Coordinates of C-alpha atoms and ligand atoms in Angstrom, one line a residue:
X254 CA 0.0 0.0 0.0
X255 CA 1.1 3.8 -0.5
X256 CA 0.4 6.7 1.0
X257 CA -0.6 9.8 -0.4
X258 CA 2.6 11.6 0.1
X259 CA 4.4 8.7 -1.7
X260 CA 2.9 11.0 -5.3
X261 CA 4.1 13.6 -7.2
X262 CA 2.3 16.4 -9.0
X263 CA 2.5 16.2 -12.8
X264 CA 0.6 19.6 -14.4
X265 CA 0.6 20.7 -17.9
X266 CA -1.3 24.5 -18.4
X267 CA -3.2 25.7 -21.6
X268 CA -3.3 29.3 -21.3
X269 CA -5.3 31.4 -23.4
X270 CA -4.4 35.0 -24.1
X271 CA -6.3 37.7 -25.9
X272 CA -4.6 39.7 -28.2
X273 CA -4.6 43.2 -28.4
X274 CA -6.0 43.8 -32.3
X275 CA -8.5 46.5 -33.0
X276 CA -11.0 43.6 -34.4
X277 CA -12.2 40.0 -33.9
X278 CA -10.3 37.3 -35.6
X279 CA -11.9 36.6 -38.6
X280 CA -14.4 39.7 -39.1
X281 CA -14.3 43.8 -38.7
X282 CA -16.3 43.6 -35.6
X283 CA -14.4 45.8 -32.7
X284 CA -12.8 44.1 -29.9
X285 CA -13.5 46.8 -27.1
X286 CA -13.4 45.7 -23.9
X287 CA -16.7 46.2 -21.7
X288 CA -19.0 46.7 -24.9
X289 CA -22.7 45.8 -24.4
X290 CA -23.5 42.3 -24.7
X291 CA -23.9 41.3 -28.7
X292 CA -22.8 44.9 -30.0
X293 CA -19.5 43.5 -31.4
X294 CA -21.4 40.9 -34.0
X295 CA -22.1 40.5 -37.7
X296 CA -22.8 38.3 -40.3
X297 CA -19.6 36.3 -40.0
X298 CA -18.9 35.6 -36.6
X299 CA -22.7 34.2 -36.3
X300 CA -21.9 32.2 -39.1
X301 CA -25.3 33.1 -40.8
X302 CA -25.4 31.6 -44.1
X303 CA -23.3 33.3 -46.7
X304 CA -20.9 35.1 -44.8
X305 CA -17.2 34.1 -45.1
X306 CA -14.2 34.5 -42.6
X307 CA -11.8 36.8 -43.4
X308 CA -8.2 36.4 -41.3
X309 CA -7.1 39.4 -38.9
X310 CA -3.7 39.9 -40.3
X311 CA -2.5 41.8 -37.1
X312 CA -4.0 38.8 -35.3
X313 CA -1.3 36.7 -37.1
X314 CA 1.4 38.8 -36.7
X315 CA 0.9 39.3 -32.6
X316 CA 0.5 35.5 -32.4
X317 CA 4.1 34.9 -34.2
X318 CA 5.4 37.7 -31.7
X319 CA 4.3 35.9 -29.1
X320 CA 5.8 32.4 -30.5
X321 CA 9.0 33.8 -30.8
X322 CA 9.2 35.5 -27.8
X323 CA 8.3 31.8 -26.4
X324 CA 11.1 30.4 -28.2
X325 CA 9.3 28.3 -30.5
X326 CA 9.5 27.3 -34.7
X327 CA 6.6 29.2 -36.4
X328 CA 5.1 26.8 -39.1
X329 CA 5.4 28.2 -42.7
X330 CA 2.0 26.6 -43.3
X331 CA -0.9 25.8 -40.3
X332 CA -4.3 24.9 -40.8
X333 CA -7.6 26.2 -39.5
X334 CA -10.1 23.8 -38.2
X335 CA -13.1 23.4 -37.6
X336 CA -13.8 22.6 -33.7
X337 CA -17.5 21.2 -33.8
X338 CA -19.5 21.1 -30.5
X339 CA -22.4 21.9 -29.4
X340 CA -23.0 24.7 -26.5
X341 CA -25.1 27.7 -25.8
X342 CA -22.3 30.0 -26.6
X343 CA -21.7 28.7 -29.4
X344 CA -24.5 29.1 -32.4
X345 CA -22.3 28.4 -35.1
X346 CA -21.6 25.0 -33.6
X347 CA -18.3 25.3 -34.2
X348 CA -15.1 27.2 -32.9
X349 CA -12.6 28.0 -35.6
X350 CA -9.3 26.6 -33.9
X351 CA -6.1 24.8 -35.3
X352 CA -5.8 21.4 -34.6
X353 CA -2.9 19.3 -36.1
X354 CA -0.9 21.9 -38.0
X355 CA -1.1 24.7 -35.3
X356 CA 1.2 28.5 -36.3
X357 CA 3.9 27.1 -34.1
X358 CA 5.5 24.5 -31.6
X359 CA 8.4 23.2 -29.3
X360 CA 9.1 26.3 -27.4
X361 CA 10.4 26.8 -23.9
X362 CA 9.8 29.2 -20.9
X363 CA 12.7 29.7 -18.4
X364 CA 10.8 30.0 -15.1
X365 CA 13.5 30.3 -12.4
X366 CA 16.3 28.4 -10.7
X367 CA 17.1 24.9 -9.3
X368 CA 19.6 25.1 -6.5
X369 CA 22.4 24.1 -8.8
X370 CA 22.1 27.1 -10.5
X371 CA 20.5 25.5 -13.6
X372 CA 17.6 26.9 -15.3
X373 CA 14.2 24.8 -14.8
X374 CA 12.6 25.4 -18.3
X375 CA 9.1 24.2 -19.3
X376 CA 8.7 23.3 -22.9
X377 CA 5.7 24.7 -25.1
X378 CA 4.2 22.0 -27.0
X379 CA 2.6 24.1 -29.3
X380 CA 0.9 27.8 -29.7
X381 CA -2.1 28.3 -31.9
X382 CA -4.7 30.8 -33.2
X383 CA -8.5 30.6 -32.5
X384 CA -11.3 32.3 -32.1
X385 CA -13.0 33.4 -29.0
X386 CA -16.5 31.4 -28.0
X387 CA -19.0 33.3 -26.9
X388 CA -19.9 33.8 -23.3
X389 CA -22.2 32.7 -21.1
X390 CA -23.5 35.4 -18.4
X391 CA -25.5 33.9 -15.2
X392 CA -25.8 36.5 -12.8
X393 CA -27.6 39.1 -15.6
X394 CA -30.8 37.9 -15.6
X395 CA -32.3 36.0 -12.1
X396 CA -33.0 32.3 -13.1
X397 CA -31.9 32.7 -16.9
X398 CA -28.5 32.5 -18.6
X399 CA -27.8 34.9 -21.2
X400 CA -25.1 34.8 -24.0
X401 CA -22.6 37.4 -25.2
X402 CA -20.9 36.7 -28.7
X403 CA -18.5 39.7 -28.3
X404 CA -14.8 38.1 -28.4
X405 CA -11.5 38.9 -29.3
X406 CA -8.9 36.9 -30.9
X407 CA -6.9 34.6 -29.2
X408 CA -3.8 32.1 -29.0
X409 CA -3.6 29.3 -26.3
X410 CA -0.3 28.1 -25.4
X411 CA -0.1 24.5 -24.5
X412 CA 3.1 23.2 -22.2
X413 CA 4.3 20.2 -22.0
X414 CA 3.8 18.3 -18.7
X415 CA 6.7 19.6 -17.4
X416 CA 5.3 20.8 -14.1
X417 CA 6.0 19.0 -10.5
X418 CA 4.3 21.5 -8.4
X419 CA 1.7 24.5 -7.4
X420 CA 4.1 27.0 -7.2
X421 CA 6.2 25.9 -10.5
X422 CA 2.8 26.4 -12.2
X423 CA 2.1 29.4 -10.5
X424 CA 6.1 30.7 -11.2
X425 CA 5.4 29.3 -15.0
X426 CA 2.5 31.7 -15.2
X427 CA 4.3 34.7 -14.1
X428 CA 6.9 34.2 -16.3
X429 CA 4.5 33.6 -19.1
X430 CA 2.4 37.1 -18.0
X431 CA 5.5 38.9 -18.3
X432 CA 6.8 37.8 -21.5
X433 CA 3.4 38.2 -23.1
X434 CA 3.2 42.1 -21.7
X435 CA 7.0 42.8 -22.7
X436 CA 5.9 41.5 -26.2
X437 CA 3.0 43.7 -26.3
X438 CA 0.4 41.3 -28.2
X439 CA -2.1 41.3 -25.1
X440 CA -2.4 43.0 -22.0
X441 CA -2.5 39.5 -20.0
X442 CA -5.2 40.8 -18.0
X443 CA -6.6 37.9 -15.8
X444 CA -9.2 39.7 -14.2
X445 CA -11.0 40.7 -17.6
X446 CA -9.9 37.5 -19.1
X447 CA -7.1 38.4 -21.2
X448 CA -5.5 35.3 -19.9
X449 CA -7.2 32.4 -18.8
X450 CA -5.8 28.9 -17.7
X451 CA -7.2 25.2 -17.9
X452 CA -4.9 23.2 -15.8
X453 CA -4.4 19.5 -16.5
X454 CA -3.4 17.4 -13.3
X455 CA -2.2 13.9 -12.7
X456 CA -0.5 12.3 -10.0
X457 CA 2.0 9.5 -9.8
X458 CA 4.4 7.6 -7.6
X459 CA 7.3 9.3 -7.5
X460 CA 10.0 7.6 -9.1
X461 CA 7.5 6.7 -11.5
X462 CA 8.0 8.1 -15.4
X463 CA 4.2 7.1 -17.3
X464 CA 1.8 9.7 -16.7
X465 CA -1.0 9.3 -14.5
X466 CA -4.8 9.9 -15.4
X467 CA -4.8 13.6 -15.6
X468 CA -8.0 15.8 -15.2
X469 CA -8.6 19.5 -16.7
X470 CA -9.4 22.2 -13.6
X471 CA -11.1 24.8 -15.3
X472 CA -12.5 27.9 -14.3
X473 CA -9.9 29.3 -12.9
X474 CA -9.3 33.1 -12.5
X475 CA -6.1 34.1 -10.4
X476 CA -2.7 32.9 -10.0
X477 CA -3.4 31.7 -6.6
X478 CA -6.3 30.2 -7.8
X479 CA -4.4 28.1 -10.2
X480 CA -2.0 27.4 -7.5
X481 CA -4.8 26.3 -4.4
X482 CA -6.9 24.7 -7.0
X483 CA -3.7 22.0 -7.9
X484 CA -3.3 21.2 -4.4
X485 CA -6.4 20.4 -3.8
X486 CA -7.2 18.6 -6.7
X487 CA -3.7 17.0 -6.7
X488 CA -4.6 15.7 -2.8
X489 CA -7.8 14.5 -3.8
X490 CA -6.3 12.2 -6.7
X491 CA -3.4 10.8 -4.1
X492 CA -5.8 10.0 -1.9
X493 CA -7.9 8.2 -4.2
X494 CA -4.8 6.0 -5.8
X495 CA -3.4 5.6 -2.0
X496 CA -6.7 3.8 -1.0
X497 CA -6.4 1.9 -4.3
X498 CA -8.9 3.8 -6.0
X499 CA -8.2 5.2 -10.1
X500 CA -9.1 8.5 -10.8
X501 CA -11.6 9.4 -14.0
X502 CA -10.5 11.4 -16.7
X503 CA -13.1 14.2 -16.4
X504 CA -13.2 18.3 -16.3
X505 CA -13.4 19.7 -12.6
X506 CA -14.2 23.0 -11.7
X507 CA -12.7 25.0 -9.3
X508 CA -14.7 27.0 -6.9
X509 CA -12.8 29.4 -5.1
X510 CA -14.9 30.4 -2.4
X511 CA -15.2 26.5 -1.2
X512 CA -11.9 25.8 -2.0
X513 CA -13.0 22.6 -3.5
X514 CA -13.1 21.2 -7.0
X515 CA -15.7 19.4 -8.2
X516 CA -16.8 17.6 -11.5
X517 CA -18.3 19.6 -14.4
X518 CA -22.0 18.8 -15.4
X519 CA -21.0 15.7 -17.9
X520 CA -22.3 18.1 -21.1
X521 CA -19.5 20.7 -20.0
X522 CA -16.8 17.5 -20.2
X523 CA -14.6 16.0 -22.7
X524 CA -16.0 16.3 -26.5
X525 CA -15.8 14.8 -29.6
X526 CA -14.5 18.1 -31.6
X527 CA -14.8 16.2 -35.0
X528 CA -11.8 18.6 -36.3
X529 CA -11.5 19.1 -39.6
X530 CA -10.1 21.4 -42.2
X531 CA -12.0 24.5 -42.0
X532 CA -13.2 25.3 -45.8
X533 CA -13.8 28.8 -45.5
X534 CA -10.2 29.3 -45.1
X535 CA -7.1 28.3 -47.1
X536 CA -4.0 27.2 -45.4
X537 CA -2.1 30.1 -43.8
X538 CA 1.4 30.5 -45.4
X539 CA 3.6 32.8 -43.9
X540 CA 7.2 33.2 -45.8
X541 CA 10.3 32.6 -43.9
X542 CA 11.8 35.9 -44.4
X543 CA 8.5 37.3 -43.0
X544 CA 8.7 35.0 -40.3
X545 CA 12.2 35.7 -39.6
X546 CA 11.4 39.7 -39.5
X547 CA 9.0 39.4 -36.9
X548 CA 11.7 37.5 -34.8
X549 CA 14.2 40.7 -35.5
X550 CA 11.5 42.7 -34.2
X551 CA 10.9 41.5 -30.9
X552 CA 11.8 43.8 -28.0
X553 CA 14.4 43.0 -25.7
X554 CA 12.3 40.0 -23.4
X555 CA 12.9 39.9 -19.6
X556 CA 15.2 37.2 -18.9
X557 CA 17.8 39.1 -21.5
X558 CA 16.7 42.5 -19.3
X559 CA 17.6 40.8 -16.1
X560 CA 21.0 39.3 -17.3
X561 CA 21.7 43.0 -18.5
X562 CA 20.7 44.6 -15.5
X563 CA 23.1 42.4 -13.5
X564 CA 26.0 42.9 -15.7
X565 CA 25.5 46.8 -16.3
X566 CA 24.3 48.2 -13.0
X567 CA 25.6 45.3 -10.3
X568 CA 22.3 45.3 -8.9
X569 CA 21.0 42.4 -6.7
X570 CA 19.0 40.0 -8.0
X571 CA 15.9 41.0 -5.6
X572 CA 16.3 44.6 -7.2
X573 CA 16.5 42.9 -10.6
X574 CA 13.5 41.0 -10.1
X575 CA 11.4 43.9 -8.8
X576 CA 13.0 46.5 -11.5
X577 CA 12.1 44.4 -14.8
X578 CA 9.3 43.1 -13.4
X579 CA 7.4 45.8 -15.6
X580 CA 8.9 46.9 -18.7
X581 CA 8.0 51.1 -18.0
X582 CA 9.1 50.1 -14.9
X583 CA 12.7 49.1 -15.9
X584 CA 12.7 52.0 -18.9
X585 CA 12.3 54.7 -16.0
X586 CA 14.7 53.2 -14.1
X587 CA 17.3 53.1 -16.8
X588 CA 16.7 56.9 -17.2
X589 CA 17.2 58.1 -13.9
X590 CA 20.2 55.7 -13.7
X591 CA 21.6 57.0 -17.6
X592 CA 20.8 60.8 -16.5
X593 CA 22.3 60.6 -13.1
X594 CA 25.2 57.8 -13.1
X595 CA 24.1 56.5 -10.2
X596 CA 22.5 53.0 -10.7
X597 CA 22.4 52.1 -7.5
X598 CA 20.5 55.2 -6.3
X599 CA 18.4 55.3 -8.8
X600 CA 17.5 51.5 -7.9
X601 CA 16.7 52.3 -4.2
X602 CA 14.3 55.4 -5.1
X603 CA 12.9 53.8 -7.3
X604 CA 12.2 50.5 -6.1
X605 CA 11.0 52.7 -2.4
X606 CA 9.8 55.7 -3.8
X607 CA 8.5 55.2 -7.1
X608 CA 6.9 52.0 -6.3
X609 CA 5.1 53.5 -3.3
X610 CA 3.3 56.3 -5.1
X611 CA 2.8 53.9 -8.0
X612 CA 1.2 51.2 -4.9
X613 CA -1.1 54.5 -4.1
X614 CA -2.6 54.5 -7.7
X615 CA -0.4 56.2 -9.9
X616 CA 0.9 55.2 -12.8
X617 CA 4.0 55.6 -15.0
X618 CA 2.7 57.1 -17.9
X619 CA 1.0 60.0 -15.4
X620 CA 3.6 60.0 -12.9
X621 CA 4.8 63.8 -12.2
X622 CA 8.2 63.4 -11.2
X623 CA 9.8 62.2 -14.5
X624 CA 13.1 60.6 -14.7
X625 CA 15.0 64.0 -15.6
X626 CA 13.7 65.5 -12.5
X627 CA 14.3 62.0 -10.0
X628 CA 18.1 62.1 -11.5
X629 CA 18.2 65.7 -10.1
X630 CA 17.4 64.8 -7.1
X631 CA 19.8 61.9 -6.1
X632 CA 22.3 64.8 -7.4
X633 CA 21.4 66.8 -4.4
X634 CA 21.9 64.6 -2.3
X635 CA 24.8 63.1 -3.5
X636 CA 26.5 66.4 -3.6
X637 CA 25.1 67.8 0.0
X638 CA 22.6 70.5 -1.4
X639 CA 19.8 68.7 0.5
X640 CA 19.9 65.8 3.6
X641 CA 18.1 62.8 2.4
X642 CA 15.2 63.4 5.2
X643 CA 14.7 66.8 3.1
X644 CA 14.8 64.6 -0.5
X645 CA 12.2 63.0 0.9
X646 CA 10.0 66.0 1.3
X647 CA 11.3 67.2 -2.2
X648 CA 10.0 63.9 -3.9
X649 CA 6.7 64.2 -2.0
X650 CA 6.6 67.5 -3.3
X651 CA 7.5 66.8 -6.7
X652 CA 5.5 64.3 -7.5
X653 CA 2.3 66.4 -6.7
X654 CA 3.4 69.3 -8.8
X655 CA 6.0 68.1 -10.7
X656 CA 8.3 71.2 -10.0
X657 CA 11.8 70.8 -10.1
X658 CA 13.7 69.7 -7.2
X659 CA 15.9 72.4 -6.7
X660 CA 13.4 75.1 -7.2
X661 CA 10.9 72.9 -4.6
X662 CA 14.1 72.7 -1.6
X663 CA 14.6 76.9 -2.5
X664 CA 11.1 77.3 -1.9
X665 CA 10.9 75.1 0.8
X666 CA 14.2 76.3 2.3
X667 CA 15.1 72.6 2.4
X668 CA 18.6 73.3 0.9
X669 CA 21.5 72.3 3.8
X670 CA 23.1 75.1 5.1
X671 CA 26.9 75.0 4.3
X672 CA 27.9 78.8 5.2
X673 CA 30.4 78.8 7.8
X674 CA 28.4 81.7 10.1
X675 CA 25.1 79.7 10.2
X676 CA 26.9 76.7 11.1
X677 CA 29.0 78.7 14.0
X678 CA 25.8 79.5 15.4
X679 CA 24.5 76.5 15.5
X680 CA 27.6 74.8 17.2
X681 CA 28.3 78.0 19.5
X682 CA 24.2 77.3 20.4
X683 CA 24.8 73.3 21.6
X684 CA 28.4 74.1 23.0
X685 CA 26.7 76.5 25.5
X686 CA 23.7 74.7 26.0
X687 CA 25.7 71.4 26.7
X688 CA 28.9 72.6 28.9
X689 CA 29.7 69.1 29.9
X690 CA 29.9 67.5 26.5
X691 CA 31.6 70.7 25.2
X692 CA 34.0 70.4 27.7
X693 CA 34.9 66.5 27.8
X694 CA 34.8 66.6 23.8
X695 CA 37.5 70.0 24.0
X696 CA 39.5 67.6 26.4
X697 CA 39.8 65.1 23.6
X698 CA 37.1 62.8 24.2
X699 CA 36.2 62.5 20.4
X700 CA 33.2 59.8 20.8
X701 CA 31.6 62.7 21.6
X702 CA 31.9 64.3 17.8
X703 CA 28.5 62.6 16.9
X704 CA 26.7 63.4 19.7
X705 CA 27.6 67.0 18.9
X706 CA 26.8 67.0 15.5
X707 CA 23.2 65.3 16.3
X708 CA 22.9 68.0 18.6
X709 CA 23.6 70.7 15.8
X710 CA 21.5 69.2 13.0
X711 CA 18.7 69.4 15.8
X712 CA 19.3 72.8 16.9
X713 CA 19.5 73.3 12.8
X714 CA 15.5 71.2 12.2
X715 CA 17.9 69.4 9.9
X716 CA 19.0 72.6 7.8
X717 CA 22.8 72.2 8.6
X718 CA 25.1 69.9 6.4
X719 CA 26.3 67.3 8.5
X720 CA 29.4 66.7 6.9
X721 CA 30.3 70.7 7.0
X722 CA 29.0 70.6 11.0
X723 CA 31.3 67.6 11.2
X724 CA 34.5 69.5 9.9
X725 CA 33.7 72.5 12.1
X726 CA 33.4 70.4 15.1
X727 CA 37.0 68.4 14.4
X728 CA 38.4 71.7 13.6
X729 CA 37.6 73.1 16.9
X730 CA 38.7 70.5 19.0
X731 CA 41.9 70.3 17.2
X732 CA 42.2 74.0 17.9
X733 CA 41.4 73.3 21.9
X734 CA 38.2 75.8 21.4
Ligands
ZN1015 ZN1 -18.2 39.9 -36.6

C-alpha cells in the first residue's frame, strides 16, 4: 500500500491570451473591452449563411510575436479547423481553432532556478490561433443565462507536462504574464480575461516516469487560484490512488470560495471536436523571411533584461526581479540611472519611492516626477545641497506638482546650510547649552563628535550639512576651542 505523500504532481497549463487587435479574428467587428452584450457581432462571426471568414492579419502577426518570444519554430504553413460542439455559446456550432498543423511549436519558458544554479525550463508544445467562443452570463438575468458573442482573438499556449508543483505552475504563469506584456500582443489581464488557464493534473508515484490519469481544472481566474486549485485537486487524486482507488479522466471545476473542485455537469466535459479542415479558409502560409522579421523585431524580453541589469548596474538580483518586473518600470529606471550615473541610487528610489506612489494608484505614464527631475534629485543629495530626510519631502513634493527639485528645496528652504556663520551659530548654540559635553569633547574625548553633530542638526531642524558641522566640530577641537 502507498500513502498519499508517496505522489508527485504532474501539471501541464493551456493558457489562453487575448490579443490586443482593433477587431475579432476573422471579421471587422471591434474588440473593445466592456462593450454591451452582442454589440461587437455580424454576419460572420454568427456564421449566418453566406458570410465568409476573413483572417485578422495583425492577429497573425501578434500570435508569431508571441511564439518567438516563447522560443518556439513558427510553421510556414498551419491549418484552420473546424472545432465542432455543441453549446449555448456557441450558435455556429463550431469554434474555428487549429488542430494538427497549429502557427507554431516546441518552445520553452525559463521559469527560475534549481539550487544548482540551472535553469528549470518548461517546454511549449505548441501555440495556436482561434477564435474566441462566446460567453455565457449567469448572474444578468435571475434564473436565466444569457449569451454574449463579443470576443476577441486569441492564442492558447499548450506546455508540456513539465510541471512537479503548485508554485512551478504558479512561477510558469508569471513568467508567461510577463513575457506576453514585454511583447505587447495582449495585455494578460486575468481579471478581464485576457488570460485564462485550464490546468491538466495527474499524479504518480514518484520515481515513476508514465503519466497518470490527468484531469482538466477549469475555471480558474487568479494565480493563486491556479496554484490552491492544484493542491487540492492534486490531494484529492493521491488519496484516491493511496486507498487503491483510479481517478476518472473528467473536467473539474474550481470553486474558489469553497476551495473545492468538483466535477463539471457531464455536457460541460470532454467532446468529440470532430476537427476538420476548416473550408472557409485556405492554409495560412507565412514566408520565412516574413517569419524571420518578426523575430528581429521583438523587443528586448525579460530574462535578457535581467542578465543586462546584472551585468551593467551590479544590482542584486531582488532589485532585478522587482526593477524588470514591468517593462516602463525598468525603462524609467534606466533613465534616472543614464541621466544621473548612479545605478544604485536610482535602484533604491525607485524600487522605495516610485513604487510606493505607483502602490497609491499612480501610474508611469502620469507619474509627475519624470526621470530628468528624479536624477536631479539623487544629485542633491549626493552632492550635499539637500539631507536625504529633506529629498524625501522634495519627492513628496515633486511628485504632486511636478516642479523641479531644486526650485521645490529653494522654496521650501530645504537646501543644507553650508555657510560657515550659520553653522558657528548652530555649534556656538549646543556648546553653550551642553557645557559638559563641550567640555569632555574640548579635552579630547572624540566619541563625543556625533553626539555633537546630532545635537547641531537638531538645533539646525535638519537645515545644517552634517558633513560641514562635522568638519567645524573636528576643527575646533583640534584647535582646543
Ligand atoms: Zn463579426
Amino acid at each position: 500500500m502507498s500513502a498519499a505523500s508517496d505522489y508527485e504532481m504532474v501539471v501541464g497549463l493551456e493558457v489562453h491570451v487575448q490579443l490586443l487587435t482593433r477587431t475579432k479574428a476573422f471579421c471587422g467587428c471591434s474588440t473593445a473591452y466592456g462593450a454591451p452584450p452582442n454589440v461587437n457581432t455580424c454576419p460572420v462571426c454568427l456564421a449566418l449563411p453566406g458570410a465568409l471568414p476573413v483572417l485578422n492579419e495583425e492577429a497573425v502577426r501578434l500570435a508569431v510575436r508571441a511564439a518567438h518570444a516563447l522560443s518556439a519554430t513558427v510553421n510556414e504553413t498551419s491549418i484552420f479547423a473546424r472545432k465542432n460542439y455543441f453549446y449555448p455559446d456557441l450558435p455556429k456550432g463550431y469554434q474555428i481553432s487549429q488542430f494538427d498543423k497549429p502557427l507554431a511549436e516546441h518552445g520553452k519558458l525559463d521559469i527560475g532556478m534549481n539550487a544548482d544554479g540551472t535553469p528549470i525550463t518548461v517546454r511549449i508544445t505548441r501555440i495556436h490561433m482561434e477564435e474566441d467562443a462566446g460567453k455565457s452570463v449567469h448572474d444578468r438575468y435571475a434564473g436565466a443565462t444569457a449569451i454574449d458573442l463579443n470576443g476577441v482573438p486569441l492564442i492558447e499556449i499548450v506546455s508540456e507536462p513539465d510541471m512537479r508543483s503548485a508554485r512551478e505552475a504558479g512561477a510558469y504563469l508569471r513568467a508567461l504574464k510577463q513575457v506576453i506584456e514585454y511583447t505587447g500582443v495582449s495585455d494578460a489581464n486575468m481579471e478581464e480575461g485576457s488570460l485564462r488557464v485550464d490546468a491538466n493534473v495527474s499524479a504518480r508515484l514518484r520515481g515513476e516516469t508514465k503519466l497518470g490519469t490527468k484531469t482538466e481544472v477549469k475555471n480558474l481566474n487568479s494565480f493563486s487560484g491556479v496554484e490552491r486549485a492544484l493542491e487540492v485537486e492534486f490531494a484529492r487524486q493521491s488519496d484516491v490512488l493511496a486507498r487503491g482507488g483510479t481517478v476518472t479522466q473528467q473536467t473539474m471545476l474550481w470553486d474558489a470560495i469553497r476551495g473545492e473542485v468538483r466535477p463539471a455537469r457531464s455536457k460541460e466535459g470532454s467532446h468529440d471536436y470532430r476537427y476538420f479542415p476548416e473550408p472557409d479558409l485556405p492554409p495560412l502560409q507565412l514566408a520565412r523571411a516574413w517569419i524571420d522579421h518578426a523575430r528581429a523585431e521583438l523587443p528586448e524580453l525579460p530574462a535578457a533584461k535581467q542578465a543586462r541589469f546584472l551585468a551593467d548596474y551590479r544590482l542584486t538580483p531582488a532589485e532585478i526581479e522587482v526593477l524588470t518586473a514591468d517593462q516602463s518600470l525598468s525603462a524609467y529606471f534606466e533613465e534616472v540611472a543614464r541621466v544621473d550615473g548612479d545605478a544604485k541610487g536610482a535602484a533604491n528610489w525607485v524600487i522605495r519611492d516610485v513604487r510606493q506612489l505607483l502602490n497609491s494608484g499612480a501610474t508611469l505614464a502620469t507619474l509627475k516626477i519624470r526621470p530628468p527631475a528624479l536624477a536631479q534629485l539623487l544629485a542633491l543629495v549626493r552632492d550635499g545641497t539637500v539631507s536625504h530626510d529633506a529629498a524625501t519631502k522634495v519627492f513628496a513634493i515633486a511628485s504632486e506638482n511636478g516642479d523641479a527639485p531644486l526650485d521645490i528645496a529653494k522654496r521650501e528652504r530645504l537646501l543644507q546650510e553650508r555657510s560657515q556663520d550659520a553653522l558657528a551659530g548652530w555649534v556656538d548654540q549646543v556648546l553653550a547649552a551642553y557645557p559638559d559635553v563641550a567640555s569632555r569633547f574640548r579635552a579630547g574625548d572624540k566619541k563625543l563628535l556625533g553626539v555633537l553633530v546630532g545635537l547641531v542638526m537638531k538645533a539646525s531642524k535638519g537645515r545644517a550639512d552634517p558633513k560641514a558641522v562635522n568638519q567645524l566640530l573636528s576643527a575646533r577641537a583640534a584647535a582646543g576651542e
